[in-house]
Structures are given as structure tokens and as C-alpha cells.
Tab-separated table of C-alpha atoms and ligand atoms in Angstrom:
chain	number	residue	atom	x	y	z
A	240	MET	CA	0.121	-0.006	-0.055
A	241	LEU	CA	2.797	2.098	0.787
A	242	ALA	CA	4.608	1.779	-2.162
A	243	GLU	CA	1.816	2.012	-4.234
A	244	SER	CA	0.942	5.527	-2.317
A	245	ILE	CA	4.469	6.856	-3.128
A	246	ARG	CA	4.247	5.785	-6.701
A	247	ARG	CA	6.684	7.205	-9.268
A	248	GLU	CA	5.695	9.336	-11.973
A	249	ALA	CA	5.302	7.552	-15.628
A	250	GLU	CA	9.037	6.846	-17.174
A	251	THR	CA	9.141	9.309	-20.133
A	252	LEU	CA	9.636	8.091	-23.529
A	253	ASP	CA	12.632	9.762	-24.997
A	254	GLY	CA	11.464	10.733	-28.598
A	255	ALA	CA	14.847	12.895	-29.183
A	256	GLN	CA	16.927	10.096	-28.148
A	257	ILE	CA	15.159	7.574	-30.458
A	258	ALA	CA	15.186	9.916	-33.385
A	259	ALA	CA	18.925	10.545	-32.783
A	260	GLU	CA	19.506	7.037	-33.197
A	261	ILE	CA	17.371	6.454	-36.344
A	262	LYS	CA	19.080	9.426	-38.042
A	263	ARG	CA	22.449	8.106	-36.916
A	264	GLU	CA	21.573	4.859	-38.662
A	265	VAL	CA	20.221	6.568	-41.775
A	266	ALA	CA	23.416	8.568	-42.133
A	267	ALA	CA	25.536	5.545	-41.932
A	268	GLU	CA	23.291	3.869	-44.608
A	269	VAL	CA	23.660	7.072	-46.577
A	270	VAL	CA	27.381	6.779	-46.796
A	271	GLN	CA	27.055	3.111	-47.462
A	272	LEU	CA	25.065	3.938	-50.477
A	273	ALA	CA	27.180	6.566	-51.705
A	274	GLU	CA	30.210	4.252	-51.368
A	275	THR	CA	28.906	1.002	-53.068
A	276	TYR	CA	26.392	2.363	-55.672
A	277	GLY	CA	27.513	5.842	-56.096
A	278	PHE	CA	24.603	7.795	-55.324
A	279	HIS	CA	23.058	9.880	-52.836
A	280	PRO	CA	18.892	9.338	-52.152
A	281	CYS	CA	17.304	12.567	-53.138
A	282	LEU	CA	13.980	14.074	-51.389
A	283	ALA	CA	11.754	16.548	-53.052
A	284	VAL	CA	9.484	18.632	-50.853
A	285	VAL	CA	6.873	20.679	-52.106
A	286	ARG	CA	5.289	23.344	-50.537
A	287	VAL	CA	2.284	25.445	-51.665
A	288	GLY	CA	1.375	28.887	-50.341
A	289	ASP	CA	2.516	30.814	-47.158
A	290	ASP	CA	1.060	28.460	-44.229
A	291	ALA	CA	3.497	29.314	-41.068
A	292	ALA	CA	3.472	25.726	-39.627
A	293	SER	CA	3.997	24.197	-42.750
A	294	GLU	CA	7.050	26.689	-43.756
A	295	ILE	CA	8.792	25.534	-40.367
A	296	TYR	CA	7.948	21.596	-40.630
A	297	VAL	CA	9.415	21.706	-44.271
A	298	SER	CA	12.616	23.917	-43.531
A	299	ASN	CA	13.062	21.056	-40.672
A	300	LYS	CA	12.704	18.262	-43.372
A	301	VAL	CA	15.116	19.921	-45.882
A	302	LYS	CA	17.698	20.749	-43.136
A	303	THR	CA	17.613	17.475	-41.347
A	304	SER	CA	17.956	15.544	-44.937
A	305	ASN	CA	21.040	17.869	-45.732
A	306	GLU	CA	22.403	17.059	-42.308
A	307	LEU	CA	22.316	13.085	-43.146
A	308	GLY	CA	23.950	13.480	-46.258
A	309	LEU	CA	20.793	13.342	-48.723
A	310	ILE	CA	20.185	15.660	-51.681
A	311	SER	CA	17.004	17.530	-50.897
A	312	GLU	CA	14.953	19.849	-53.291
A	313	HIS	CA	12.718	22.407	-51.969
A	314	HIS	CA	10.065	23.512	-54.380
A	315	VAL	CA	8.481	26.546	-53.055
A	316	LEU	CA	5.224	27.547	-54.993
A	317	PRO	CA	3.068	30.466	-54.705
A	318	ALA	CA	-0.582	29.983	-53.037
A	319	SER	CA	-1.786	30.732	-56.547
A	320	THR	CA	-0.581	27.545	-58.029
A	321	SER	CA	-3.027	25.796	-60.327
A	322	GLN	CA	-3.825	22.260	-59.662
A	323	THR	CA	-2.655	21.487	-63.447
A	324	GLU	CA	0.736	23.273	-62.498
A	325	LEU	CA	1.193	21.284	-59.251
A	326	LEU	CA	0.308	18.166	-61.152
A	327	ALA	CA	2.671	19.173	-63.802
A	328	ILE	CA	5.812	19.433	-61.205
A	329	ILE	CA	4.796	15.886	-59.665
A	330	ASN	CA	4.510	14.389	-62.993
A	331	ASP	CA	8.377	15.974	-63.765
A	332	LEU	CA	9.472	14.912	-60.284
A	333	ASN	CA	7.748	11.466	-60.985
A	334	ASN	CA	9.784	11.025	-64.100
A	335	ARG	CA	13.553	12.392	-62.787
A	336	ASP	CA	15.251	9.221	-62.137
A	337	ASN	CA	17.532	10.872	-59.688
A	338	VAL	CA	14.445	12.091	-57.336
A	339	ASP	CA	13.628	9.243	-54.790
A	340	GLY	CA	11.099	10.541	-52.594
A	341	ILE	CA	8.332	13.231	-53.111
A	342	LEU	CA	6.652	14.775	-50.167
A	343	VAL	CA	3.787	17.504	-51.132
A	344	GLN	CA	3.230	19.295	-47.592
A	345	LEU	CA	-0.641	19.479	-46.648
A	346	PRO	CA	-2.538	21.309	-45.973
A	347	LEU	CA	-2.476	22.573	-49.531
A	348	PRO	CA	-4.518	25.847	-50.356
A	349	GLU	CA	-8.347	25.315	-50.555
A	350	HIS	CA	-8.609	25.650	-54.269
A	351	LEU	CA	-6.296	22.612	-54.928
A	352	ASN	CA	-7.736	18.934	-55.130
A	353	SER	CA	-5.166	17.191	-52.162
A	354	ILE	CA	-6.508	13.822	-53.199
A	355	GLN	CA	-5.968	14.162	-56.630
A	356	ILE	CA	-2.301	15.746	-55.944
A	357	LEU	CA	-1.429	12.727	-53.486
A	358	GLU	CA	-2.784	9.995	-56.045
A	359	ALA	CA	-0.707	11.566	-58.576
A	360	ILE	CA	2.687	10.826	-56.690
A	361	ASP	CA	4.384	7.816	-57.912
A	362	PRO	CA	3.783	5.094	-55.120
A	363	GLU	CA	7.225	4.184	-55.232
A	364	LYS	CA	8.367	7.745	-54.427
A	365	ASP	CA	5.721	8.315	-52.077
A	366	VAL	CA	7.434	8.850	-48.678
A	367	ASP	CA	4.646	9.924	-47.047
A	368	GLY	CA	2.894	6.806	-47.429
A	369	PHE	CA	-0.573	8.680	-48.456
A	370	HIS	CA	-0.888	7.008	-52.087
A	371	PRO	CA	-3.855	4.776	-51.871
A	372	LEU	CA	-1.476	1.768	-53.197
A	373	ASN	CA	0.584	2.342	-50.182
A	374	VAL	CA	-2.433	2.782	-47.782
A	375	GLY	CA	-3.891	-0.505	-49.465
A	376	ARG	CA	-0.670	-2.190	-48.921
A	377	LEU	CA	-0.575	-1.424	-45.283
A	378	ALA	CA	-4.125	-2.339	-45.014
A	379	GLN	CA	-3.536	-5.645	-46.079
A	380	GLY	CA	-0.494	-6.117	-43.709
A	381	LEU	CA	2.190	-6.135	-46.478
A	382	ASP	CA	5.301	-4.421	-46.343
A	383	ALA	CA	4.496	-0.736	-47.809
A	384	LEU	CA	5.817	2.933	-47.504
A	385	ALA	CA	3.948	4.013	-44.606
A	386	PRO	CA	3.240	7.409	-42.813
A	387	CYS	CA	5.897	8.822	-41.048
A	388	THR	CA	4.312	9.754	-37.449
A	389	PRO	CA	2.691	6.300	-36.763
A	390	ALA	CA	5.644	4.494	-38.251
A	391	GLY	CA	7.906	6.497	-35.638
A	392	ILE	CA	5.705	5.278	-32.828
A	393	ILE	CA	6.200	1.683	-33.812
A	394	GLU	CA	10.055	2.413	-33.726
A	395	LEU	CA	9.412	3.841	-30.441
A	396	LEU	CA	7.655	1.017	-28.985
A	397	GLU	CA	10.105	-1.359	-30.285
A	398	ARG	CA	13.017	0.180	-29.063
A	399	TYR	CA	11.663	0.327	-25.911
A	400	LYS	CA	10.566	-3.148	-26.198
A	401	ILE	CA	6.895	-2.266	-25.320
A	402	GLU	CA	4.827	-5.806	-25.962
A	403	THR	CA	2.285	-5.217	-28.298
A	404	ARG	CA	1.291	-8.764	-29.027
A	405	GLY	CA	-2.309	-9.369	-27.600
A	406	LYS	CA	-2.417	-5.785	-25.985
A	407	HIS	CA	-5.294	-3.909	-26.388
A	408	ALA	CA	-4.248	-0.776	-27.980
A	409	VAL	CA	-6.622	2.230	-28.535
A	410	VAL	CA	-6.089	4.694	-31.037
A	411	VAL	CA	-7.769	8.018	-30.568
A	412	GLY	CA	-8.112	9.888	-33.770
A	413	ARG	CA	-8.815	8.730	-37.192
A	414	SER	CA	-6.919	10.867	-39.543
A	415	ASN	CA	-4.998	9.471	-42.347
A	416	ILE	CA	-1.775	10.970	-41.439
A	417	VAL	CA	-2.028	9.282	-37.783
A	418	GLY	CA	-4.946	7.428	-36.487
A	419	ARG	CA	-5.770	5.239	-39.543
A	420	PRO	CA	-2.348	4.055	-40.234
A	421	MET	CA	-1.325	3.742	-36.638
A	422	ALA	CA	-4.552	1.342	-36.099
A	423	GLN	CA	-3.101	-0.603	-39.024
A	424	MET	CA	0.364	-0.967	-37.903
A	425	LEU	CA	-0.407	-1.956	-34.214
A	426	LEU	CA	-2.948	-4.482	-35.859
A	427	LYS	CA	0.100	-5.907	-38.125
A	428	LYS	CA	1.739	-5.936	-34.678
A	429	ASP	CA	-0.563	-8.554	-33.044
A	430	ALA	CA	-2.572	-5.893	-30.898
A	431	THR	CA	-6.066	-5.883	-30.300
A	432	VAL	CA	-7.179	-2.634	-31.652
A	433	THR	CA	-9.950	-0.122	-30.634
A	434	ILE	CA	-10.371	2.978	-32.992
A	435	THR	CA	-12.086	5.851	-31.257
A	436	HIS	CA	-12.570	9.519	-32.152
A	437	ILE	CA	-14.014	12.849	-31.563
A	438	PHE	CA	-17.629	11.553	-32.198
A	439	THR	CA	-17.160	8.336	-29.849
A	440	GLU	CA	-19.541	8.410	-26.834
A	441	ASN	CA	-18.172	7.530	-23.345
A	442	LEU	CA	-14.445	7.884	-24.478
A	443	ALA	CA	-13.248	7.067	-21.367
A	444	TYR	CA	-14.639	3.460	-21.345
A	445	TYR	CA	-12.485	2.584	-24.364
A	446	THR	CA	-9.469	4.505	-23.360
A	447	SER	CA	-9.415	3.307	-19.817
A	448	GLN	CA	-8.963	-0.430	-21.066
A	449	ALA	CA	-5.883	0.628	-23.081
A	450	ASP	CA	-2.530	-1.157	-22.650
A	451	ILE	CA	-1.524	1.388	-25.172
A	452	LEU	CA	-3.066	4.515	-25.840
A	453	VAL	CA	-2.513	6.613	-28.722
A	454	VAL	CA	-4.052	10.125	-28.969
A	455	ALA	CA	-4.014	12.030	-32.090
A	456	VAL	CA	-6.873	14.650	-31.969
A	457	GLY	CA	-5.385	18.113	-31.452
A	458	LYS	CA	-7.492	19.071	-28.059
A	459	ILE	CA	-5.676	20.289	-25.096
A	460	GLY	CA	-6.671	18.257	-22.076
A	461	LEU	CA	-8.929	15.575	-23.905
A	462	ILE	CA	-7.331	12.722	-21.731
A	463	THR	CA	-7.600	13.072	-18.135
A	464	GLY	CA	-6.693	10.422	-15.382
A	465	GLU	CA	-10.032	8.797	-15.512
A	466	HIS	CA	-9.521	7.954	-19.272
A	467	LEU	CA	-6.347	6.127	-18.076
A	468	LYS	CA	-5.478	2.258	-17.026
A	469	THR	CA	-2.806	2.357	-14.521
A	470	GLY	CA	0.240	1.339	-15.655
A	471	ALA	CA	-0.448	2.225	-19.581
A	472	THR	CA	1.820	3.171	-22.192
A	473	VAL	CA	0.598	6.645	-23.494
A	474	ILE	CA	1.576	8.336	-27.013
A	475	ASP	CA	0.395	11.723	-27.013
A	476	VAL	CA	0.687	12.986	-30.802
A	477	GLY	CA	-0.923	15.928	-29.935
A	478	MET	CA	0.499	19.446	-30.851
A	479	ASN	CA	-1.014	22.193	-29.404
A	480	ARG	CA	-0.323	25.790	-27.773
A	481	ILE	CA	-1.359	27.390	-24.796
A	482	ALA	CA	-1.039	30.715	-23.371
A	483	ASP	CA	-2.893	30.708	-20.264
A	484	ALA	CA	-0.982	30.326	-16.881
A	485	ALA	CA	-3.896	29.053	-15.018
A	486	GLU	CA	-4.631	26.539	-17.431
A	487	ALA	CA	-1.127	25.510	-17.735
A	488	ARG	CA	-1.288	24.531	-13.891
A	489	SER	CA	-4.263	22.520	-14.362
A	490	LEU	CA	-2.086	20.619	-17.087
A	491	PHE	CA	1.395	20.387	-16.489
A	492	ALA	CA	2.930	18.252	-13.785
A	493	ASP	CA	4.861	19.822	-10.862
A	494	SER	CA	8.225	18.368	-12.215
A	495	GLU	CA	7.521	20.408	-15.541
A	496	LEU	CA	5.310	23.455	-14.439
A	497	GLU	CA	7.923	26.291	-13.279
A	498	LYS	CA	9.745	25.738	-16.702
A	499	ARG	CA	6.757	25.957	-18.549
A	500	LEU	CA	5.251	29.047	-16.999
A	501	ALA	CA	8.650	30.489	-17.467
A	502	ILE	CA	8.246	29.669	-21.391
A	503	ILE	CA	4.907	31.332	-21.305
A	504	ALA	CA	6.146	34.467	-19.761
A	505	LYS	CA	8.952	34.627	-22.351
A	506	ASN	CA	7.201	33.408	-25.433
A	507	GLY	CA	3.626	34.221	-24.979
A	508	SER	CA	2.776	30.201	-25.051
A	509	THR	CA	4.205	26.745	-24.827
A	510	LEU	CA	3.569	23.491	-26.903
A	511	ILE	CA	1.285	20.879	-25.276
A	512	GLY	CA	-0.283	17.612	-26.481
A	513	ASP	CA	-3.744	16.385	-26.040
A	514	VAL	CA	-2.953	14.394	-22.551
A	515	ASN	CA	-3.293	16.249	-19.055
A	516	GLN	CA	0.098	15.349	-18.012
A	517	ARG	CA	-0.593	16.426	-14.471
A	518	GLU	CA	-3.178	13.689	-14.276
A	519	ALA	CA	-1.512	11.186	-16.539
A	520	MET	CA	2.291	11.447	-14.966
A	521	PRO	CA	1.108	9.546	-11.748
A	522	LYS	CA	-1.142	6.824	-13.358
A	523	ALA	CA	0.532	5.877	-16.557
A	524	GLY	CA	3.388	3.562	-16.771
A	525	ARG	CA	5.241	5.377	-19.647
A	526	ILE	CA	4.484	8.581	-21.241
A	527	THR	CA	5.592	10.651	-24.318
A	528	PRO	CA	6.251	14.284	-23.449
A	529	VAL	CA	5.397	17.068	-25.818
A	530	PRO	CA	7.555	18.866	-27.245
A	531	GLY	CA	10.377	15.890	-27.381
A	532	GLY	CA	8.076	12.914	-28.144
A	533	VAL	CA	6.547	11.802	-31.357
A	534	GLY	CA	7.109	15.196	-33.266
A	535	LEU	CA	11.178	14.265	-33.520
A	536	LEU	CA	10.289	10.981	-34.889
A	537	THR	CA	8.206	11.953	-37.975
A	538	VAL	CA	11.098	13.716	-39.485
A	539	ALA	CA	13.696	10.952	-38.639
A	540	MET	CA	10.958	8.414	-40.274
A	541	LEU	CA	10.702	10.604	-43.277
A	542	MET	CA	14.835	10.204	-43.725
A	543	LYS	CA	14.394	6.516	-43.320
A	544	ASN	CA	11.434	6.164	-45.818
A	545	THR	CA	13.515	8.171	-48.443
A	546	ILE	CA	16.275	5.514	-48.134
A	547	LYS	CA	13.611	2.712	-48.167
A	548	ALA	CA	11.990	4.242	-51.502
A	549	ALA	CA	15.529	4.802	-52.955
A	550	LYS	CA	16.460	0.966	-52.563
A	551	ILE	CA	12.953	-0.099	-53.733
A	552	ARG	CA	13.265	1.528	-56.907
A	553	ARG	CA	16.897	1.603	-57.711
A	554	PHE	CA	17.630	-1.765	-57.068
A	555	ARG	CA	13.694	-3.255	-57.874
A	556	GLN	CA	13.911	-4.932	-54.529
A	557	ALA	CA	11.017	-7.291	-54.099
A	558	VAL	CA	8.606	-5.834	-51.608
A	559	THR	CA	6.317	-9.105	-51.018
A	560	LYS	CA	6.858	-9.301	-47.094
B	785	LIG	N1	1.240	17.975	-42.773
B	785	LIG	C1	1.149	17.682	-41.450
B	785	LIG	N2	1.642	16.298	-41.112
B	785	LIG	C2	2.040	16.177	-42.655
B	785	LIG	C3	2.693	14.925	-42.894
B	785	LIG	O1	3.181	13.953	-42.117
B	785	LIG	N3	3.060	14.750	-44.477
B	785	LIG	C4	2.654	15.893	-45.145
B	785	LIG	N4	2.925	15.717	-46.575
B	785	LIG	N5	2.014	16.957	-44.670
B	785	LIG	C5	1.723	16.878	-43.242
């Protein structure tokens, strides 16, 4: 009883450390590909318009590829770009033999048809894993170029040796970027998977049964103590900002609070996920922080996907598994 009452906080899952590990592996593989086969994998990133968040995400992707020895192309197009113009650029990237990966940053401006754009990308160069062919392969449990954020979460679980087989994994959120592919990947790893979302009635009924809980909704404080099973692994994919110090006091654990209040005082706001860390820390077994959790893994996995795409296409490596 006493041991339980002085129970420690959840273990923090260090996304930064795992991302650094993955990036080191990618950099080593880039050197090996260059030495053995004489090429450097090339990632082409396309951004349309001037969405501020996209600008930061894309420059991060380009910067990381350069750091790891990949070749990167950064195509920045005006918000007025037409569907035909964007399709022509993708067609050109599809046809260029030195381009291994193509990423079109989302969201696109309203007047563009994202579905048609994503379907125009050569599935072998689809490093985001958003093309229906890759989505279908993933749904069939086959190897595929898979979306980077959920693929990064799988790497995190594997590298921390967190068992998925037979465990109940609950995913909150059903986006094409995180929730749906996450559920497929957990299923492939033999978890029993429940998908919930913003319209799920009595969300806590489901989440409180989760051995592994992945939350990707974009709603501050969505997951509180009552949503958690004691000892659960909690993966917080949310990326929100709060500016209110009183609100911060109800959301951050004591161990984190002072630092966050200082950040709010200095910058006007601080990053926060979808999980109430103050309530989750004493109850969860392991938890990802925000920032420093899954966000960093996404970029690392994009680099890994670019190498994978290069190998599949250049070596015509059979992808049958
Ligand atoms: N916008 C937010 N996340 C992503 C992502 O993983 N890939 C792309 N292309 N756009 C995004």
C-alpha cells in the first residue's frame, strides 16, 4: 500500500533520443549507398502557399535531410499555383530518375484537390505513405511506404521493447496521417485494436481499457486521469499551444510546471499535447512528452522512408513481405 501511495511518475519515453538513433542509422546508410552504389538518395519537398506551420515543418525536413547527407530539393510555390501546374511539377519529379522521394506538404490551399495531388505521386516515391496503393498495402498487412508519424511510434515502442502482441491498443483519432495508419500498424504487430474518435460516446470507457493509448486529435486536455488504465503506455501525438498560466497549472505535472510557466512568460505560449500530463503522470506507466516525443520521430522516419524508397526503386527490391 505504502509502495503504491509513493508511486513514481510515469517513465518518459525519449523521442529525441530514438530520433537521434534513427538519424545516425540513416546517415550511416547514406554513406554506404554512396560508397557502394555511387548515389545519394534525393528527397523533393513541395510546399504551396505560405502556411506558417508548414513553412517550419518543411524547412525542418530539408535541413535534416541535408544534415544526414541526403540530397534535398525544396520547391516553394505561390498560393496561386493551379492544380494543373502542381500536377505538372509532380509529373516531372515522378519522371526524374535522381529523385527518390516526393513529399507534398499538407494542408494545400483550399482551391487545390489534395486527393488528386496525392494520387498523382508515384507510389514508389511516396515517402509520406499517403498514396492509396501504399494505404492499401498497409491495410493488407504488407510491407509498404507507411506514414511517418505512426511508423515513428512503432519504432519507439520497439526500441523501448514495449510488447504489442495481444495487448489492447486504443487509438484516439482517425486521420489519414496518424490514426488510421496507426491502427493498421498496431494490428500488424498483433495488438487488439480499438479506433475511437471525436464523436465516440463515453471515450473513457474505451481508453481506460488501453494497455497502449495513442492520442492524435488536437484537443488540449482531452485525456485526463479517468481515461487511463494504471500502468498504460501513453503516446501523445497532439501538438497544441497554450498561453494561459492558470490553464497550464492544471495541465502540467509539478516537475514540468515552472519551466513551462517561464516559457509562457517569455514567449507568450508553450507547446502541449492532448493529454493532461498532471493527471496522467501518476497513473500511466510510460508517457511521451510534448515537445520531445513523437514530433521528432516524424522527420527521422521521413529520412528512413526516403532511403527505403530509393532502395525499392533503384534495386527493384521485391516488396512482398
Ligand atoms: N502535414 C502535417 N503532417 C504532415 C505529414 O506528415 N506529411 C505531409 N505531407 N504533410 C503534413
